[in-house]
mmCIF file of C-alpha atoms in Angstrom:
data_model
loop_
_atom_site.group_PDB
_atom_site.id
_atom_site.type_symbol
_atom_site.label_atom_id
_atom_site.label_comp_id
_atom_site.label_asym_id
_atom_site.label_seq_id
_atom_site.Cartn_x
_atom_site.Cartn_y
_atom_site.Cartn_z
ATOM 1 C CA MET K 29 1.363 5.806 -65.678
ATOM 2 C CA MET K 30 2.366 9.260 -64.502
ATOM 3 C CA GLY K 31 -1.174 9.892 -63.418
ATOM 4 C CA GLU K 32 -1.218 6.617 -61.560
ATOM 5 C CA GLU K 33 2.111 7.449 -59.866
ATOM 6 C CA ARG K 34 0.810 10.853 -58.805
ATOM 7 C CA ALA K 35 -2.365 9.317 -57.546
ATOM 8 C CA GLN K 36 -0.317 6.761 -55.573
ATOM 9 C CA ARG K 37 1.955 9.511 -54.172
ATOM 10 C CA GLY K 38 -1.114 11.524 -53.301
ATOM 11 C CA GLU K 39 -2.553 8.582 -51.388
ATOM 12 C CA GLU K 40 0.780 8.105 -49.610
ATOM 13 C CA ALA K 41 0.860 11.830 -48.758
ATOM 14 C CA GLU K 42 -2.658 11.580 -47.328
ATOM 15 C CA GLU K 43 -1.671 8.449 -45.441
ATOM 16 C CA GLY K 44 1.413 10.287 -44.140
ATOM 17 C CA ALA K 45 -0.777 13.145 -43.021
ATOM 18 C CA GLN K 46 -2.980 10.663 -41.210
ATOM 19 C CA ILE K 47 0.043 8.995 -39.664
ATOM 20 C CA ALA K 48 1.595 12.286 -38.545
ATOM 21 C CA PRO K 49 -0.843 12.939 -35.644
ATOM 22 C CA ASP K 50 -0.428 9.301 -34.581
ATOM 23 C CA ALA K 51 3.316 9.811 -34.587
ATOM 24 C CA THR K 52 2.888 12.914 -32.426
ATOM 25 C CA GLN K 53 0.626 10.901 -30.158
ATOM 26 C CA SER K 54 3.157 8.085 -29.937
ATOM 27 C CA ALA K 55 5.839 10.603 -29.005
ATOM 28 C CA GLU K 56 3.570 11.799 -26.183
ATOM 29 C CA ASP K 57 2.957 8.209 -25.195
ATOM 30 C CA GLN K 58 6.683 7.635 -25.180
ATOM 31 C CA ALA K 59 7.198 10.682 -22.966
ATOM 32 C CA ARG K 60 4.474 9.397 -20.625
ATOM 33 C CA GLY K 61 6.085 5.982 -20.760
ATOM 34 C CA GLU K 62 9.334 7.501 -19.592
ATOM 35 C CA GLU K 63 7.511 9.216 -16.739
ATOM 36 C CA VAL K 64 5.847 5.937 -15.840
ATOM 37 C CA ALA K 65 9.208 4.194 -16.085
ATOM 38 C CA GLU K 66 10.648 6.776 -13.719
ATOM 39 C CA THR K 67 7.826 6.355 -11.197
ATOM 40 C CA ALA K 68 7.596 2.564 -11.550
ATOM 41 C CA PRO K 69 10.568 1.730 -9.301
ATOM 42 C CA ILE K 70 9.195 4.110 -6.657
ATOM 43 C CA LEU K 71 5.767 2.489 -6.843
ATOM 44 C CA GLN K 72 7.345 -0.937 -6.853
ATOM 45 C CA GLU K 73 9.326 0.007 -3.770
ATOM 46 C CA GLY K 74 6.138 1.231 -2.109
ATOM 47 C CA ALA K 75 4.305 -1.924 -3.099
ATOM 48 C CA GLN K 76 7.096 -4.049 -1.688
ATOM 49 C CA ILE K 77 7.061 -2.118 1.553
ATOM 50 C CA ALA K 78 3.297 -2.361 1.799
ATOM 51 C CA SER K 79 2.824 -5.950 0.708
ATOM 52 C CA ASP K 80 5.856 -7.892 1.830
ATOM 53 C CA PRO K 81 6.541 -7.108 5.462
ATOM 54 C CA ALA K 82 7.752 -10.664 5.923
ATOM 55 C CA GLN K 83 11.094 -9.703 4.410
ATOM 56 C CA MET K 84 11.577 -7.156 7.155
ATOM 57 C CA GLY K 85 12.345 -7.678 10.799
ATOM 58 C CA GLU K 86 9.623 -8.255 13.340
ATOM 59 C CA GLY K 87 9.631 -4.707 14.609
ATOM 60 C CA GLN K 88 9.603 -3.239 11.125
ATOM 61 C CA ALA K 89 7.032 -5.597 9.696
ATOM 62 C CA HIS K 90 4.236 -3.129 10.150
ATOM 63 C CA SER K 91 5.986 0.182 10.115
ATOM 64 C CA GLY K 92 4.777 0.798 6.526
ATOM 65 C CA GLU K 93 5.175 4.582 6.902
ATOM 66 C CA GLU K 94 7.293 4.874 3.761
ATOM 67 C CA GLY K 95 4.827 2.838 1.735
ATOM 68 C CA ALA K 96 2.041 5.040 3.043
ATOM 69 C CA GLN K 97 3.849 8.157 1.870
ATOM 70 C CA ILE K 98 4.264 6.680 -1.571
ATOM 71 C CA ALA K 99 0.608 5.698 -1.843
ATOM 72 C CA PRO K 100 -0.658 9.215 -2.792
ATOM 73 C CA ASP K 101 1.728 9.213 -5.788
ATOM 74 C CA ALA K 102 0.220 5.945 -6.860
ATOM 75 C CA ALA K 103 -3.223 7.501 -6.520
ATOM 76 C CA GLN K 104 -2.183 10.401 -8.767
ATOM 77 C CA THR K 105 -1.081 8.037 -11.515
ATOM 78 C CA GLY K 106 -4.511 6.431 -11.377
ATOM 79 C CA GLU K 107 -3.097 3.042 -10.441
ATOM 80 C CA ALA K 108 -4.292 3.062 -6.847
ATOM 81 C CA PRO K 109 -7.521 4.954 -6.179
ATOM 82 C CA THR K 110 -7.021 5.004 -2.420
ATOM 83 C CA GLY K 111 -4.992 7.243 -0.129
ATOM 84 C CA PRO K 112 -3.073 6.255 3.005
ATOM 85 C CA LEU K 113 -6.082 6.636 5.292
ATOM 86 C CA PHE K 114 -7.823 3.826 3.457
ATOM 87 C CA SER K 115 -4.883 1.678 2.393
ATOM 88 C CA ASN K 116 -2.718 1.858 5.484
ATOM 89 C CA PRO K 117 -4.456 0.014 8.361
ATOM 90 C CA PRO K 118 -2.888 -3.428 8.794
ATOM 91 C CA GLY K 119 -5.509 -5.893 7.587
ATOM 92 C CA GLY K 120 -7.201 -3.347 5.330
ATOM 93 C CA PHE K 121 -9.711 -0.538 5.549
ATOM 94 C CA PHE K 122 -12.869 -2.597 5.860
ATOM 95 C CA ILE K 123 -11.850 -4.684 8.872
ATOM 96 C CA TRP K 124 -10.898 -1.501 10.746
ATOM 97 C CA PHE K 125 -14.137 0.145 9.674
ATOM 98 C CA LEU K 126 -15.903 -2.877 11.172
ATOM 99 C CA VAL K 127 -13.814 -2.577 14.360
ATOM 100 C CA VAL K 128 -14.828 1.076 14.732
ATOM 101 C CA LEU K 129 -18.508 0.216 14.106
ATOM 102 C CA GLU K 130 -18.422 -2.611 16.654
ATOM 103 C CA LEU K 131 -16.650 -0.472 19.231
ATOM 104 C CA GLY K 132 -19.292 2.187 18.668
ATOM 105 C CA THR K 133 -22.103 -0.342 19.094
ATOM 106 C CA PHE K 134 -20.659 -1.861 22.275
ATOM 107 C CA GLY K 135 -19.715 1.612 23.494
ATOM 108 C CA ILE K 136 -23.318 2.800 23.169
ATOM 109 C CA GLY K 137 -24.558 -0.361 24.910
ATOM 110 C CA LEU K 138 -22.090 -0.015 27.765
ATOM 111 C CA ALA K 139 -22.762 3.712 28.114
ATOM 112 C CA ALA K 140 -26.503 2.986 28.335
ATOM 113 C CA PHE K 141 -25.712 0.334 30.958
ATOM 114 C CA GLY K 142 -23.608 2.878 32.875
ATOM 115 C CA PHE K 143 -26.307 5.559 32.846
ATOM 116 C CA SER K 144 -28.886 2.990 33.907
ATOM 117 C CA ALA K 145 -26.587 1.730 36.704
ATOM 118 C CA ARG K 146 -25.995 5.272 37.907
ATOM 119 C CA GLY K 147 -29.696 5.596 38.668
ATOM 120 C CA ASP K 148 -29.799 2.347 40.651
ATOM 121 C CA LEU K 149 -26.314 1.679 42.027
ATOM 122 C CA GLU K 150 -27.618 -0.627 44.748
ATOM 123 C CA GLY K 151 -29.618 -2.839 42.396
ATOM 124 C CA TYR K 152 -26.835 -3.049 39.809
ATOM 125 C CA GLY K 153 -24.236 -3.587 42.537
ATOM 126 C CA ALA K 154 -26.278 -6.485 43.924
ATOM 127 C CA GLY K 155 -26.547 -7.955 40.418
ATOM 128 C CA SER K 156 -22.809 -7.631 39.828
ATOM 129 C CA GLN K 157 -22.130 -9.362 43.171
ATOM 130 C CA GLN K 158 -24.070 -12.366 41.820
ATOM 131 C CA LEU K 159 -21.446 -12.780 39.096
ATOM 132 C CA ASN K 160 -18.341 -14.828 39.760
ATOM 133 C CA ALA K 161 -15.428 -12.423 39.176
ATOM 134 C CA THR K 162 -13.014 -15.372 39.127
ATOM 135 C CA TYR K 163 -14.833 -16.783 36.071
ATOM 136 C CA GLY K 164 -14.373 -13.387 34.467
ATOM 137 C CA LEU K 165 -10.671 -13.361 35.369
ATOM 138 C CA ILE K 166 -10.100 -16.859 33.948
ATOM 139 C CA ASN K 167 -12.008 -15.969 30.774
ATOM 140 C CA THR K 168 -9.896 -12.819 30.403
ATOM 141 C CA ILE K 169 -6.751 -14.969 30.675
ATOM 142 C CA PHE K 170 -8.154 -17.367 28.049
ATOM 143 C CA LEU K 171 -8.845 -14.515 25.630
ATOM 144 C CA LEU K 172 -5.518 -12.754 26.259
ATOM 145 C CA THR K 173 -3.638 -16.013 25.704
ATOM 146 C CA SER K 174 -5.664 -16.603 22.570
ATOM 147 C CA GLY K 175 -4.927 -13.061 21.372
ATOM 148 C CA TRP K 176 -1.198 -13.482 22.006
ATOM 149 C CA LEU K 177 -1.183 -16.725 20.005
ATOM 150 C CA MET K 178 -3.099 -14.982 17.213
ATOM 151 C CA ALA K 179 -0.537 -12.171 17.114
ATOM 152 C CA GLU K 180 2.228 -14.805 16.918
ATOM 153 C CA SER K 181 0.325 -16.591 14.171
ATOM 154 C CA VAL K 182 0.102 -13.421 12.061
ATOM 155 C CA ARG K 183 3.847 -12.870 12.556
ATOM 156 C CA HIS K 184 4.682 -16.422 11.494
ATOM 157 C CA HIS K 185 2.378 -16.108 8.497
ATOM 158 C CA GLN K 186 4.132 -12.934 7.383
ATOM 159 C CA LEU K 187 7.452 -14.761 7.727
ATOM 160 C CA LYS K 188 5.910 -17.488 5.525
ATOM 161 C CA ASN K 189 6.330 -20.042 8.290
ATOM 162 C CA PHE K 190 2.935 -21.593 7.636
ATOM 163 C CA ALA K 191 3.304 -24.650 9.891
ATOM 164 C CA LEU K 192 3.886 -22.452 12.953
ATOM 165 C CA ALA K 193 1.195 -20.022 11.816
ATOM 166 C CA ARG K 194 -1.298 -22.893 11.664
ATOM 167 C CA ARG K 195 -0.227 -24.300 15.037
ATOM 168 C CA THR K 196 -0.525 -20.947 16.797
ATOM 169 C CA VAL K 197 -3.867 -20.074 15.199
ATOM 170 C CA LEU K 198 -5.184 -23.450 16.367
ATOM 171 C CA GLY K 199 -3.873 -22.578 19.834
ATOM 172 C CA ALA K 200 -5.780 -19.289 19.590
ATOM 173 C CA ALA K 201 -8.906 -21.236 18.647
ATOM 174 C CA VAL K 202 -8.444 -23.504 21.700
ATOM 175 C CA GLY K 203 -8.293 -20.360 23.852
ATOM 176 C CA GLY K 204 -11.549 -19.194 22.257
ATOM 177 C CA LEU K 205 -13.178 -22.580 22.842
ATOM 178 C CA LEU K 206 -12.115 -22.566 26.502
ATOM 179 C CA PHE K 207 -13.639 -19.089 26.811
ATOM 180 C CA MET K 208 -16.880 -20.374 25.284
ATOM 181 C CA GLY K 209 -16.861 -23.420 27.561
ATOM 182 C CA LEU K 210 -16.533 -21.378 30.739
ATOM 183 C CA LYS K 211 -19.046 -18.824 29.457
ATOM 184 C CA GLY K 212 -21.485 -21.652 28.752
ATOM 185 C CA TRP K 213 -20.943 -22.968 32.297
ATOM 186 C CA GLU K 214 -21.591 -19.510 33.712
ATOM 187 C CA TYR K 215 -24.706 -19.084 31.542
ATOM 188 C CA ALA K 216 -26.011 -22.451 32.760
ATOM 189 C CA GLU K 217 -25.512 -21.380 36.386
ATOM 190 C CA LYS K 218 -27.327 -18.091 35.804
ATOM 191 C CA PHE K 219 -30.132 -19.828 33.949
ATOM 192 C CA GLN K 220 -30.647 -22.302 36.811
ATOM 193 C CA ALA K 221 -30.654 -19.437 39.327
ATOM 194 C CA ASP K 222 -33.406 -17.667 37.321
ATOM 195 C CA GLN K 223 -31.029 -14.820 36.568
ATOM 196 C CA PHE K 224 -32.070 -14.457 32.971
ATOM 197 C CA LEU K 225 -33.236 -11.676 30.653
ATOM 198 C CA GLY K 226 -35.858 -9.617 32.478
ATOM 199 C CA SER K 227 -35.126 -10.972 35.966
ATOM 200 C CA SER K 228 -33.490 -7.630 36.824
ATOM 201 C CA PRO K 229 -32.204 -4.638 34.832
ATOM 202 C CA PHE K 230 -28.617 -5.712 35.560
ATOM 203 C CA PHE K 231 -29.115 -9.239 34.231
ATOM 204 C CA THR K 232 -30.989 -7.970 31.179
ATOM 205 C CA TRP K 233 -27.919 -5.900 30.310
ATOM 206 C CA TYR K 234 -25.583 -8.751 31.275
ATOM 207 C CA TRP K 235 -27.259 -11.184 28.882
ATOM 208 C CA LEU K 236 -27.560 -8.650 26.057
ATOM 209 C CA LEU K 237 -23.956 -7.434 26.256
ATOM 210 C CA THR K 238 -22.257 -10.782 26.867
ATOM 211 C CA GLY K 239 -24.585 -12.586 24.425
ATOM 212 C CA PHE K 240 -23.709 -10.114 21.673
ATOM 213 C CA HIS K 241 -20.026 -10.615 22.496
ATOM 214 C CA VAL K 242 -20.368 -14.422 22.464
ATOM 215 C CA MET K 243 -21.896 -14.224 18.963
ATOM 216 C CA HIS K 244 -18.809 -12.321 17.817
ATOM 217 C CA VAL K 245 -16.539 -14.938 19.406
ATOM 218 C CA LEU K 246 -18.445 -17.692 17.570
ATOM 219 C CA VAL K 247 -17.923 -15.900 14.243
ATOM 220 C CA GLY K 248 -14.264 -15.409 15.219
ATOM 221 C CA LEU K 249 -13.838 -19.134 15.846
ATOM 222 C CA VAL K 250 -15.110 -19.877 12.327
ATOM 223 C CA ILE K 251 -12.616 -17.339 10.961
ATOM 224 C CA LEU K 252 -9.762 -18.935 12.952
ATOM 225 C CA TRP K 253 -10.720 -22.351 11.590
ATOM 226 C CA LEU K 254 -10.647 -20.937 8.028
ATOM 227 C CA LEU K 255 -7.237 -19.329 8.666
ATOM 228 C CA ALA K 256 -5.856 -22.634 9.950
ATOM 229 C CA ALA K 257 -7.313 -24.638 7.077
ATOM 230 C CA ARG K 258 -6.063 -22.312 4.328
ATOM 231 C CA ALA K 259 -2.969 -20.693 5.838
ATOM 232 C CA GLU K 260 -0.791 -21.127 2.732
ATOM 233 C CA ARG K 261 -3.439 -19.809 0.357
ATOM 234 C CA ILE K 262 -4.471 -16.713 2.291
ATOM 235 C CA ALA K 263 -2.733 -13.409 1.471
ATOM 236 C CA PRO K 264 -0.845 -11.811 4.397
ATOM 237 C CA ASP K 265 -3.236 -8.858 4.546
ATOM 238 C CA SER K 266 -6.319 -11.095 4.635
ATOM 239 C CA TYR K 267 -4.702 -13.262 7.306
ATOM 240 C CA GLU K 268 -4.024 -10.138 9.337
ATOM 241 C CA ALA K 269 -7.648 -9.041 8.837
ATOM 242 C CA GLY K 270 -8.752 -12.328 10.435
ATOM 243 C CA GLY K 271 -6.393 -11.612 13.310
ATOM 244 C CA VAL K 272 -7.748 -8.081 13.732
ATOM 245 C CA TYR K 273 -11.284 -9.487 13.980
ATOM 246 C CA TRP K 274 -10.181 -11.923 16.692
ATOM 247 C CA HIS K 275 -8.394 -9.189 18.638
ATOM 248 C CA MET K 276 -11.552 -7.091 18.375
ATOM 249 C CA CYS K 277 -13.283 -9.799 20.446
ATOM 250 C CA ASP K 278 -10.436 -9.428 22.988
ATOM 251 C CA ILE K 279 -10.667 -5.666 23.324
ATOM 252 C CA ILE K 280 -14.454 -5.691 23.659
ATOM 253 C CA TRP K 281 -14.123 -8.245 26.468
ATOM 254 C CA LEU K 282 -11.400 -6.098 28.095
ATOM 255 C CA LEU K 283 -14.077 -3.402 28.509
ATOM 256 C CA LEU K 284 -17.000 -5.708 29.359
ATOM 257 C CA TYR K 285 -15.119 -7.571 32.085
ATOM 258 C CA PRO K 286 -14.382 -4.663 34.458
ATOM 259 C CA VAL K 287 -17.731 -2.962 33.848
ATOM 260 C CA LEU K 288 -19.863 -6.058 34.541
ATOM 261 C CA TYR K 289 -17.718 -7.970 37.050
ATOM 262 C CA LEU K 290 -15.438 -5.580 38.911
ATOM 263 C CA ILE K 291 -16.501 -1.988 39.437
ATOM 264 C CA LEU K 292 -20.104 -2.139 40.706
ATOM 265 C CA MET Y 1147 8.697 -4.866 22.902
ATOM 266 C CA ASN Y 1148 7.797 -8.242 21.411
ATOM 267 C CA ASN Y 1149 4.509 -10.126 21.687
ATOM 268 C CA HIS Y 1150 5.680 -12.227 24.651
ATOM 269 C CA VAL Y 1151 6.472 -9.146 26.748
ATOM 270 C CA VAL Y 1152 3.120 -7.584 25.817
ATOM 271 C CA TYR Y 1153 1.347 -10.799 26.802
ATOM 272 C CA GLY Y 1154 3.162 -10.874 30.160
ATOM 273 C CA LEU Y 1155 2.227 -7.236 30.788
ATOM 274 C CA LEU Y 1156 -1.410 -7.905 29.910
ATOM 275 C CA LEU Y 1157 -1.568 -10.815 32.351
ATOM 276 C CA ALA Y 1158 0.072 -8.758 35.096
ATOM 277 C CA LEU Y 1159 -2.342 -5.847 34.558
ATOM 278 C CA THR Y 1160 -5.306 -8.252 34.558
ATOM 279 C CA GLY Y 1161 -4.157 -9.727 37.873
ATOM 280 C CA LEU Y 1162 -3.691 -6.217 39.253
ATOM 281 C CA SER Y 1163 -7.234 -5.197 38.180
ATOM 282 C CA TYR Y 1164 -8.657 -8.251 39.899
ATOM 283 C CA GLY Y 1165 -6.658 -7.523 43.056
ATOM 284 C CA ILE Y 1166 -7.794 -3.885 43.104
ATOM 285 C CA ALA Y 1167 -11.436 -4.920 42.676
ATOM 286 C CA GLU Y 1168 -11.032 -7.439 45.511
ATOM 287 C CA GLY Y 1169 -9.965 -4.672 47.902
ATOM 288 C CA LEU Y 1170 -6.256 -3.917 47.426
ATOM 289 C CA VAL Y 1171 -6.985 -0.168 47.413
ATOM 290 C CA PRO Y 1172 -9.592 2.069 49.106
ATOM 291 C CA ALA Y 1173 -13.055 1.676 47.556
ATOM 292 C CA GLY Y 1174 -13.140 5.250 46.253
ATOM 293 C CA LEU Y 1175 -10.233 4.591 43.901
ATOM 294 C CA THR Y 1176 -11.373 1.211 42.591
ATOM 295 C CA VAL Y 1177 -13.426 2.386 39.602
ATOM 296 C CA SER Y 1178 -10.802 4.869 38.364
ATOM 297 C CA LEU Y 1179 -7.924 2.416 38.717
ATOM 298 C CA VAL Y 1180 -9.735 -0.572 37.215
ATOM 299 C CA MET Y 1181 -10.999 1.467 34.245
ATOM 300 C CA GLY Y 1182 -7.555 3.037 33.813
ATOM 301 C CA LEU Y 1183 -5.959 -0.417 33.690
ATOM 302 C CA ALA Y 1184 -8.637 -1.629 31.245
ATOM 303 C CA CYS Y 1185 -7.780 1.343 29.015
ATOM 304 C CA VAL Y 1186 -4.041 0.534 29.164
ATOM 305 C CA LYS Y 1187 -4.731 -3.128 28.261
ATOM 306 C CA PHE Y 1188 -6.994 -2.019 25.401
ATOM 307 C CA LEU Y 1189 -4.252 0.259 24.047
ATOM 308 C CA LEU Y 1190 -1.606 -2.467 24.391
ATOM 309 C CA VAL Y 1191 -3.681 -4.973 22.415
ATOM 310 C CA THR Y 1192 -4.625 -2.500 19.684
ATOM 311 C CA SER Y 1193 -1.158 -1.004 19.251
ATOM 312 C CA ARG Y 1194 0.949 -4.173 19.569
ATOM 313 C CA PHE Y 1195 -1.212 -7.181 18.636
ATOM 314 C CA MET Y 1196 -3.434 -5.390 16.099
ATOM 315 C CA HIS Y 1197 -0.525 -3.260 14.808
ATOM 316 C CA LEU Y 1198 -2.500 -0.030 15.103
ATOM 317 C CA ARG Y 1199 0.818 1.779 15.598
ATOM 318 C CA ALA Y 1200 1.488 1.249 11.870
ATOM 319 C CA ALA Y 1201 -1.838 2.745 10.785
ATOM 320 C CA HIS Y 1202 -2.678 6.302 9.776
ATOM 321 C CA ARG Y 1203 -3.043 8.644 12.754
ATOM 322 C CA VAL Y 1204 -6.777 9.039 12.114
ATOM 323 C CA TRP Y 1205 -7.262 5.358 12.988
ATOM 324 C CA LYS Y 1206 -5.041 5.701 16.045
ATOM 325 C CA ILE Y 1207 -6.999 8.722 17.268
ATOM 326 C CA VAL Y 1208 -10.406 7.136 16.653
ATOM 327 C CA VAL Y 1209 -9.641 3.757 18.273
ATOM 328 C CA SER Y 1210 -7.429 4.988 21.119
ATOM 329 C CA GLY Y 1211 -9.724 7.959 21.701
ATOM 330 C CA PHE Y 1212 -12.636 5.579 22.111
ATOM 331 C CA ALA Y 1213 -10.825 3.649 24.886
ATOM 332 C CA VAL Y 1214 -9.705 6.780 26.706
ATOM 333 C CA VAL Y 1215 -13.095 8.532 26.526
ATOM 334 C CA PHE Y 1216 -14.978 5.348 27.432
ATOM 335 C CA SER Y 1217 -12.804 4.661 30.489
ATOM 336 C CA ALA Y 1218 -12.940 8.301 31.588
ATOM 337 C CA ILE Y 1219 -16.735 8.408 31.306
ATOM 338 C CA PHE Y 1220 -17.098 5.285 33.451
ATOM 339 C CA ALA Y 1221 -14.534 6.473 35.977
ATOM 340 C CA LEU Y 1222 -16.398 9.782 36.354
ATOM 341 C CA MET Y 1223 -19.910 8.349 36.140
ATOM 342 C CA LEU Y 1224 -19.759 5.579 38.759
#
């Protein structure tokens, strides 16, 4: 019996020895847990600032500076692998990366147009005179109105007023459709007047630049339709990303319009 | 400045650009003024409608810098 008791105690002692490191580990875990508990409210605060702008006023909805400052702490804890540069842009990193890429693409195209025009100011000027600047003005008003409605839609969506968000995004889509309608009318006129790709250097550039822009507007209209159809189910950041894409179509047109219609 | 004010400003600047191009100012100033106004409209849309003002300064510099450099190049080139 004694031998059995000793053997049992010996097993318990061994077990205790095995448990001891675990106990040390659990103490470390506890200490880490306390650290995490201390940082959790800060992270939560940051997350609230970053993800729920609807609870703030209109002007503050996108300030997000505080949340951005907290983000590196989150990255250090391993919970958020991204820093403020990547997490901060309203709508997310990827939509802004796309905006920069598109601006670069259109910028290169317009710069090439400019250098080409510089070598033949008379020819390009004559081409530009063939365009109806009033069509360009009306289309600019359509896109600006559409962009304003889109900005209102994003604001209403962040305030969780989905009915108004849907109504305004549909208004933005109507603005886009009106733009497409007038652009189609203008294209038809140019086509009938044999002012198509290859008819002159100016019109080659005109069709390439505006055609590329029209393709973006078409994609934007599909995005607006999706935003309207699923307003309640789309996260605020994704909704804003859709808005950023639509505004990108605006800002590209804001550069195309004066270059093609006004200054030559 | 709320979205309605920005929208009103954008419309006013668009009308002004059109007027300048139609001969409101001497021809030598047209390109600089029209491109300058296009740059201002670009910055208004990006900062107010696209909320670029809330983004990291790298994004602000890249996007705003593009508009400024682009407009300046055209104003100087043509």
